[in-house]
Amino acid sequence: METVTINRKDGTPEPVTVYDPYEMAERIQEGSCPPVHLSAKGHGHDKIAYLADFGTFDIESTTMPGKKRKKLVKHKDGTQTLETVWDSEPWAFMYHWQACICGECVFGRRWEEFFYLLDVLAESWRLKEIKRFVIYDHNLGFELTFMYPFLFERYGRESVKIFATKEHQPVYVLLPNGIELRCSYKLSNMSLYMLTHTEKGPYEKAWGDLDYKKIRTANTPLTATEKGYCLLDVLALYHGLKSKMHGDRDTVASVPITSTGYPRRECRKACRAWPNYRRDYFIPNALTLEIYELLEEFRRGGNTHADRYQAARILFDLDSYDYVSEYPGAMELYDYPMGQWSRYGKPESREELEEVMASGRAVLARITFVQPKIRDDVPVPYIPIDKIWRKSGKIKGDNGRVLESEGYISLTICEVDWPIIKKQYDLSGGILCEGLWIAPKGPLPDPIRNVISKFFALKCELKEEIKKAAQRVKEDPGNELLVTQLNDLEYRMGKTKNMLNGIFGMIYTDPVHLETLLADDGEWKEEMPKDPKTGVQLTKAQLLEKYNKSRNSFLCYAWGPWVTAYGRMMLDALQECAVDQQSGRHVCAYSDTDSAKSACWDQEKLEALIERQKALARERGAVYVSKSGKEYLMGYPELDGHYKRFVTLGAKKYAYEDEEGVLHVTVSGVSNVHAPGDKLGAGARELMDHGGLEAFRLGFVFKEAGGQTVWYGHRAPGVITVKGVPMTSASYVAVTDGEYTLGRTEEYRRLLGSL
């Protein structure tokens, strides 16, 4: 037993008692650390009891650097580049673990100690598969990679039940002894720091107190500061989750497994309370396998793209317009497939195709375009290369979008896509429609729209309250009560926004889930799930039938892809307002899902779009009048910011200076984490140190903010020796500092060079 001093959120120091694994085991066996009571989940044979309290767990690992060297690599085009090659890759092992069991903390150094503690928990509390104790881990995929060989060896692979959304991303792991490991990141969708900072627990994750480059073993002493860092990782998480569950009136049994579970629960409750919901909405929208597979071909996300004519240049005085609650607005403003789909067949002419597309019905069309070519003044091409399911000849691309094709390309599109493609592309090479499928359209079900309206209204009221509270704090900054009130309001606002935005994620979820399985050799694979009774793999048709028959199902899969289609349509309308008045060309410098940035806006067209969207919002009831009498509307663009200078090198790759001259960097793969007290993110700080916006060009290397490189390795459990210290170890995740070099694909480089 030892005492570790940590700082609370308010900065006051607090001594905390920390036990070793054997002391904690004694406390559990003696009943000094018991959960209070049980709570239940499910009904009948599916009923599961959960101990009311829970634990948290985390490990610290050391990465052993590999050996690398520079090598001159010759390319097919005759060029040569100096590249890094690895003679031996980095590897890693665990040297310290920490846990918080029902509020009491424990430190361990070896895997044997951790599994001993789990055995004591299971035996003392008489756990089993239908009576479980939950232990949360904020990055379960990381810890599971180190643990799975031990788990498979101890319990057998078939007895360890892993539910994962994709490889290396488990949601929970159930052991046969009743221990259930859950991923708290999947629950919160926030970093550990943000979760513990925003929730009302007394602690938050420490910042930067552990040097991960230092090689430590199970025998390496930790400093007081390092122990405090480790302790806060589990203690702050425990109290943060306690706060979250208390605020949502949840128990361990009722709390959702993932963040989308919150809006799903709210909407399911509303739909179940609606008279005849299943008869009127769900059953008529049940999908056949044919329509489901067409939807899989058709579904795509939002548009994110840079204008190829303006990329790699520093632009001045841009305004950014952003749709207010774009996806919730799209769900309120427009009509969706409602009712059974029917096969229309092949239209006999272009005129007939146009007639069906404009009929007011939902349309899925498998269309082949022959030698399509983008029109010259289109800055953001619409057709994505990765949604082409058949092609011939070469395709000239623009960062993943089709500029033109030497042969034909085949796509599955809907009636919302059709006018945009016609407008953007020269289709004189020919069009062949291989089939049309149609369905009636109507508004989304009232109970779902009511939930959207509920959280939009709450967001609007909180926005006004926060503004008033912030003014009171400004006038009396030393008043702790006022600061607490502001923090509470901002906390509620965060939860409300998550609920509102999470409704789209819920609707967009695929009802046919493949199983993501972890094999003995550490390889992840996806396969169709098996029938629990026969062990035979199910087909897509059977899984779809199972979803359609389930009393828990209440959503139609077709609605989700139409939300994103309407979002693309709304963004296209906004892009149309970015026009150079002298040349008449469209000059939208950068677009991302619900926003567009440009130095040239046709204010007349823009105001017309804004008024049109506002009128539609009022017509469809996507409006809320606050208690103060202010009107709030969904789904219209508003000015979101002004940039003094801006430069982009492609999608998710740009930097800008705001009105105050503060530098911002948005690059996928570059860290944007803010150190406490620093208004610049990590990427912006490094760019600023090397010349600022002018340095944001091809070849610039982010060395400090370049993210991390992850190395996965599989090993059977065994003993390793590092610095003379023997330790039991197995598989690993090695993490090394990465470098990110601003670059482009060769195709994109050639494209920009030719403009």
PDB file of N, CA, C and O in Angstrom, residues 244 248 256 259-267 328 331 451-452 454-456 458 492-506:
ATOM      1  N   LYS A 244     -21.273  10.611 -15.713  1.00  0.00           N
ATOM      2  CA  LYS A 244     -22.050  10.458 -16.949  1.00  0.00           C
ATOM      3  C   LYS A 244     -23.279   9.590 -16.711  1.00  0.00           C
ATOM      4  O   LYS A 244     -24.390   9.929 -17.131  1.00  0.00           O
ATOM      5  N   ASP A 248     -27.280  10.821 -16.778  1.00  0.00           N
ATOM      6  CA  ASP A 248     -28.217  10.217 -17.733  1.00  0.00           C
ATOM      7  C   ASP A 248     -29.179   9.235 -17.066  1.00  0.00           C
ATOM      8  O   ASP A 248     -29.947   8.558 -17.758  1.00  0.00           O
ATOM      9  N   PRO A 256     -25.777   2.704 -22.610  1.00  0.00           N
ATOM     10  CA  PRO A 256     -25.482   2.162 -23.944  1.00  0.00           C
ATOM     11  C   PRO A 256     -24.034   1.688 -24.053  1.00  0.00           C
ATOM     12  O   PRO A 256     -23.163   2.112 -23.297  1.00  0.00           O
ATOM     13  N   SER A 259     -21.809   5.404 -28.304  1.00  0.00           N
ATOM     14  CA  SER A 259     -22.403   6.742 -28.224  1.00  0.00           C
ATOM     15  C   SER A 259     -23.699   6.848 -29.026  1.00  0.00           C
ATOM     16  O   SER A 259     -24.598   7.606 -28.652  1.00  0.00           O
ATOM     17  N   THR A 260     -23.810   6.096 -30.140  1.00  0.00           N
ATOM     18  CA  THR A 260     -25.054   6.167 -30.920  1.00  0.00           C
ATOM     19  C   THR A 260     -26.217   5.510 -30.182  1.00  0.00           C
ATOM     20  O   THR A 260     -27.361   5.674 -30.591  1.00  0.00           O
ATOM     21  N   GLY A 261     -25.912   4.784 -29.117  1.00  0.00           N
ATOM     22  CA  GLY A 261     -26.982   4.164 -28.340  1.00  0.00           C
ATOM     23  C   GLY A 261     -27.873   5.174 -27.645  1.00  0.00           C
ATOM     24  O   GLY A 261     -29.051   4.889 -27.383  1.00  0.00           O
ATOM     25  N   TYR A 262     -27.355   6.359 -27.343  1.00  0.00           N
ATOM     26  CA  TYR A 262     -28.165   7.374 -26.658  1.00  0.00           C
ATOM     27  C   TYR A 262     -29.300   7.896 -27.538  1.00  0.00           C
ATOM     28  O   TYR A 262     -30.465   7.849 -27.135  1.00  0.00           O
ATOM     29  N   PRO A 263     -29.007   8.420 -28.751  1.00  0.00           N
ATOM     30  CA  PRO A 263     -30.136   8.843 -29.590  1.00  0.00           C
ATOM     31  C   PRO A 263     -31.003   7.670 -30.031  1.00  0.00           C
ATOM     32  O   PRO A 263     -32.219   7.824 -30.197  1.00  0.00           O
ATOM     33  N   ARG A 264     -30.402   6.481 -30.202  1.00  0.00           N
ATOM     34  CA  ARG A 264     -31.198   5.314 -30.583  1.00  0.00           C
ATOM     35  C   ARG A 264     -32.228   5.005 -29.499  1.00  0.00           C
ATOM     36  O   ARG A 264     -33.391   4.714 -29.786  1.00  0.00           O
ATOM     37  N   ARG A 265     -31.802   5.068 -28.252  1.00  0.00           N
ATOM     38  CA  ARG A 265     -32.713   4.795 -27.138  1.00  0.00           C
ATOM     39  C   ARG A 265     -33.839   5.821 -27.090  1.00  0.00           C
ATOM     40  O   ARG A 265     -35.014   5.475 -26.883  1.00  0.00           O
ATOM     41  N   GLU A 266     -33.475   7.081 -27.300  1.00  0.00           N
ATOM     42  CA  GLU A 266     -34.480   8.156 -27.263  1.00  0.00           C
ATOM     43  C   GLU A 266     -35.494   7.993 -28.388  1.00  0.00           C
ATOM     44  O   GLU A 266     -36.710   8.119 -28.187  1.00  0.00           O
ATOM     45  N   CYS A 267     -35.005   7.711 -29.587  1.00  0.00           N
ATOM     46  CA  CYS A 267     -35.901   7.582 -30.742  1.00  0.00           C
ATOM     47  C   CYS A 267     -36.734   6.306 -30.668  1.00  0.00           C
ATOM     48  O   CYS A 267     -37.917   6.305 -31.034  1.00  0.00           O
ATOM     49  N   PRO A 328     -29.502  17.229 -39.338  1.00  0.00           N
ATOM     50  CA  PRO A 328     -30.837  17.299 -38.721  1.00  0.00           C
ATOM     51  C   PRO A 328     -31.810  18.107 -39.580  1.00  0.00           C
ATOM     52  O   PRO A 328     -32.989  17.748 -39.704  1.00  0.00           O
ATOM     53  N   MET A 331     -33.075  16.072 -42.429  1.00  0.00           N
ATOM     54  CA  MET A 331     -34.075  15.091 -41.993  1.00  0.00           C
ATOM     55  C   MET A 331     -35.439  15.733 -41.774  1.00  0.00           C
ATOM     56  O   MET A 331     -36.463  15.063 -41.840  1.00  0.00           O
ATOM     57  N   VAL A 451     -38.214  14.063 -31.970  1.00  0.00           N
ATOM     58  CA  VAL A 451     -36.987  13.979 -31.162  1.00  0.00           C
ATOM     59  C   VAL A 451     -35.953  14.971 -31.685  1.00  0.00           C
ATOM     60  O   VAL A 451     -35.270  15.649 -30.901  1.00  0.00           O
ATOM     61  N   ILE A 452     -35.829  15.081 -33.010  1.00  0.00           N
ATOM     62  CA  ILE A 452     -34.918  16.071 -33.593  1.00  0.00           C
ATOM     63  C   ILE A 452     -35.298  17.471 -33.126  1.00  0.00           C
ATOM     64  O   ILE A 452     -34.446  18.260 -32.684  1.00  0.00           O
ATOM     65  N   LYS A 454     -36.983  18.328 -30.516  1.00  0.00           N
ATOM     66  CA  LYS A 454     -36.793  18.452 -29.070  1.00  0.00           C
ATOM     67  C   LYS A 454     -35.363  18.881 -28.746  1.00  0.00           C
ATOM     68  O   LYS A 454     -35.147  19.828 -27.963  1.00  0.00           O
ATOM     69  N   PHE A 455     -34.383  18.215 -29.340  1.00  0.00           N
ATOM     70  CA  PHE A 455     -32.993  18.530 -29.014  1.00  0.00           C
ATOM     71  C   PHE A 455     -32.516  19.801 -29.714  1.00  0.00           C
ATOM     72  O   PHE A 455     -31.640  20.502 -29.198  1.00  0.00           O
ATOM     73  N   PHE A 456     -33.110  20.126 -30.851  1.00  0.00           N
ATOM     74  CA  PHE A 456     -32.789  21.406 -31.479  1.00  0.00           C
ATOM     75  C   PHE A 456     -33.287  22.553 -30.617  1.00  0.00           C
ATOM     76  O   PHE A 456     -32.575  23.549 -30.409  1.00  0.00           O
ATOM     77  N   LEU A 458     -33.799  22.497 -27.369  1.00  0.00           N
ATOM     78  CA  LEU A 458     -32.967  22.552 -26.167  1.00  0.00           C
ATOM     79  C   LEU A 458     -31.632  23.218 -26.472  1.00  0.00           C
ATOM     80  O   LEU A 458     -31.122  24.029 -25.681  1.00  0.00           O
ATOM     81  N   ARG A 492     -24.200  20.738 -20.490  1.00  0.00           N
ATOM     82  CA  ARG A 492     -25.493  20.327 -21.043  1.00  0.00           C
ATOM     83  C   ARG A 492     -25.540  20.571 -22.550  1.00  0.00           C
ATOM     84  O   ARG A 492     -26.117  19.778 -23.303  1.00  0.00           O
ATOM     85  N   MET A 493     -24.921  21.655 -22.992  1.00  0.00           N
ATOM     86  CA  MET A 493     -24.900  21.951 -24.431  1.00  0.00           C
ATOM     87  C   MET A 493     -24.141  20.865 -25.186  1.00  0.00           C
ATOM     88  O   MET A 493     -24.564  20.409 -26.258  1.00  0.00           O
ATOM     89  N   GLY A 494     -23.002  20.444 -24.639  1.00  0.00           N
ATOM     90  CA  GLY A 494     -22.234  19.383 -25.286  1.00  0.00           C
ATOM     91  C   GLY A 494     -23.040  18.110 -25.432  1.00  0.00           C
ATOM     92  O   GLY A 494     -23.031  17.471 -26.493  1.00  0.00           O
ATOM     93  N   LYS A 495     -23.746  17.719 -24.381  1.00  0.00           N
ATOM     94  CA  LYS A 495     -24.554  16.503 -24.442  1.00  0.00           C
ATOM     95  C   LYS A 495     -25.709  16.657 -25.428  1.00  0.00           C
ATOM     96  O   LYS A 495     -26.052  15.718 -26.153  1.00  0.00           O
ATOM     97  N   THR A 496     -26.292  17.848 -25.474  1.00  0.00           N
ATOM     98  CA  THR A 496     -27.418  18.091 -26.378  1.00  0.00           C
ATOM     99  C   THR A 496     -26.972  18.028 -27.831  1.00  0.00           C
ATOM    100  O   THR A 496     -27.635  17.426 -28.688  1.00  0.00           O
ATOM    101  N   LYS A 497     -25.833  18.645 -28.141  1.00  0.00           N
ATOM    102  CA  LYS A 497     -25.299  18.584 -29.509  1.00  0.00           C
ATOM    103  C   LYS A 497     -24.991  17.145 -29.912  1.00  0.00           C
ATOM    104  O   LYS A 497     -25.265  16.738 -31.051  1.00  0.00           O
ATOM    105  N   ASN A 498     -24.426  16.384 -28.980  1.00  0.00           N
ATOM    106  CA  ASN A 498     -24.120  14.980 -29.281  1.00  0.00           C
ATOM    107  C   ASN A 498     -25.381  14.198 -29.604  1.00  0.00           C
ATOM    108  O   ASN A 498     -25.391  13.355 -30.510  1.00  0.00           O
ATOM    109  N   MET A 499     -26.446  14.468 -28.853  1.00  0.00           N
ATOM    110  CA  MET A 499     -27.712  13.778 -29.111  1.00  0.00           C
ATOM    111  C   MET A 499     -28.274  14.170 -30.475  1.00  0.00           C
ATOM    112  O   MET A 499     -28.697  13.320 -31.262  1.00  0.00           O
ATOM    113  N   LEU A 500     -28.267  15.472 -30.767  1.00  0.00           N
ATOM    114  CA  LEU A 500     -28.837  15.957 -32.027  1.00  0.00           C
ATOM    115  C   LEU A 500     -28.065  15.408 -33.221  1.00  0.00           C
ATOM    116  O   LEU A 500     -28.647  14.889 -34.180  1.00  0.00           O
ATOM    117  N   ASN A 501     -26.747  15.487 -33.162  1.00  0.00           N
ATOM    118  CA  ASN A 501     -25.927  15.002 -34.281  1.00  0.00           C
ATOM    119  C   ASN A 501     -25.903  13.481 -34.357  1.00  0.00           C
ATOM    120  O   ASN A 501     -25.716  12.903 -35.429  1.00  0.00           O
ATOM    121  N   GLY A 502     -26.090  12.823 -33.202  1.00  0.00           N
ATOM    122  CA  GLY A 502     -26.055  11.366 -33.180  1.00  0.00           C
ATOM    123  C   GLY A 502     -27.256  10.713 -33.838  1.00  0.00           C
ATOM    124  O   GLY A 502     -27.204   9.521 -34.176  1.00  0.00           O
ATOM    125  N   ILE A 503     -28.330  11.459 -34.040  1.00  0.00           N
ATOM    126  CA  ILE A 503     -29.520  10.885 -34.673  1.00  0.00           C
ATOM    127  C   ILE A 503     -29.200  10.457 -36.100  1.00  0.00           C
ATOM    128  O   ILE A 503     -29.661   9.418 -36.574  1.00  0.00           O
ATOM    129  N   PHE A 504     -28.379  11.259 -36.804  1.00  0.00           N
ATOM    130  CA  PHE A 504     -27.982  10.856 -38.158  1.00  0.00           C
ATOM    131  C   PHE A 504     -27.170   9.570 -38.118  1.00  0.00           C
ATOM    132  O   PHE A 504     -27.397   8.654 -38.908  1.00  0.00           O
ATOM    133  N   GLY A 505     -26.190   9.483 -37.210  1.00  0.00           N
ATOM    134  CA  GLY A 505     -25.380   8.271 -37.108  1.00  0.00           C
ATOM    135  C   GLY A 505     -26.229   7.048 -36.857  1.00  0.00           C
ATOM    136  O   GLY A 505     -25.949   5.959 -37.378  1.00  0.00           O
ATOM    137  N   MET A 506     -27.275   7.221 -36.072  1.00  0.00           N
ATOM    138  CA  MET A 506     -28.209   6.133 -35.790  1.00  0.00           C
ATOM    139  C   MET A 506     -28.928   5.701 -37.071  1.00  0.00           C
ATOM    140  O   MET A 506     -29.024   4.512 -37.383  1.00  0.00           O
TER     141      MET A 506
END
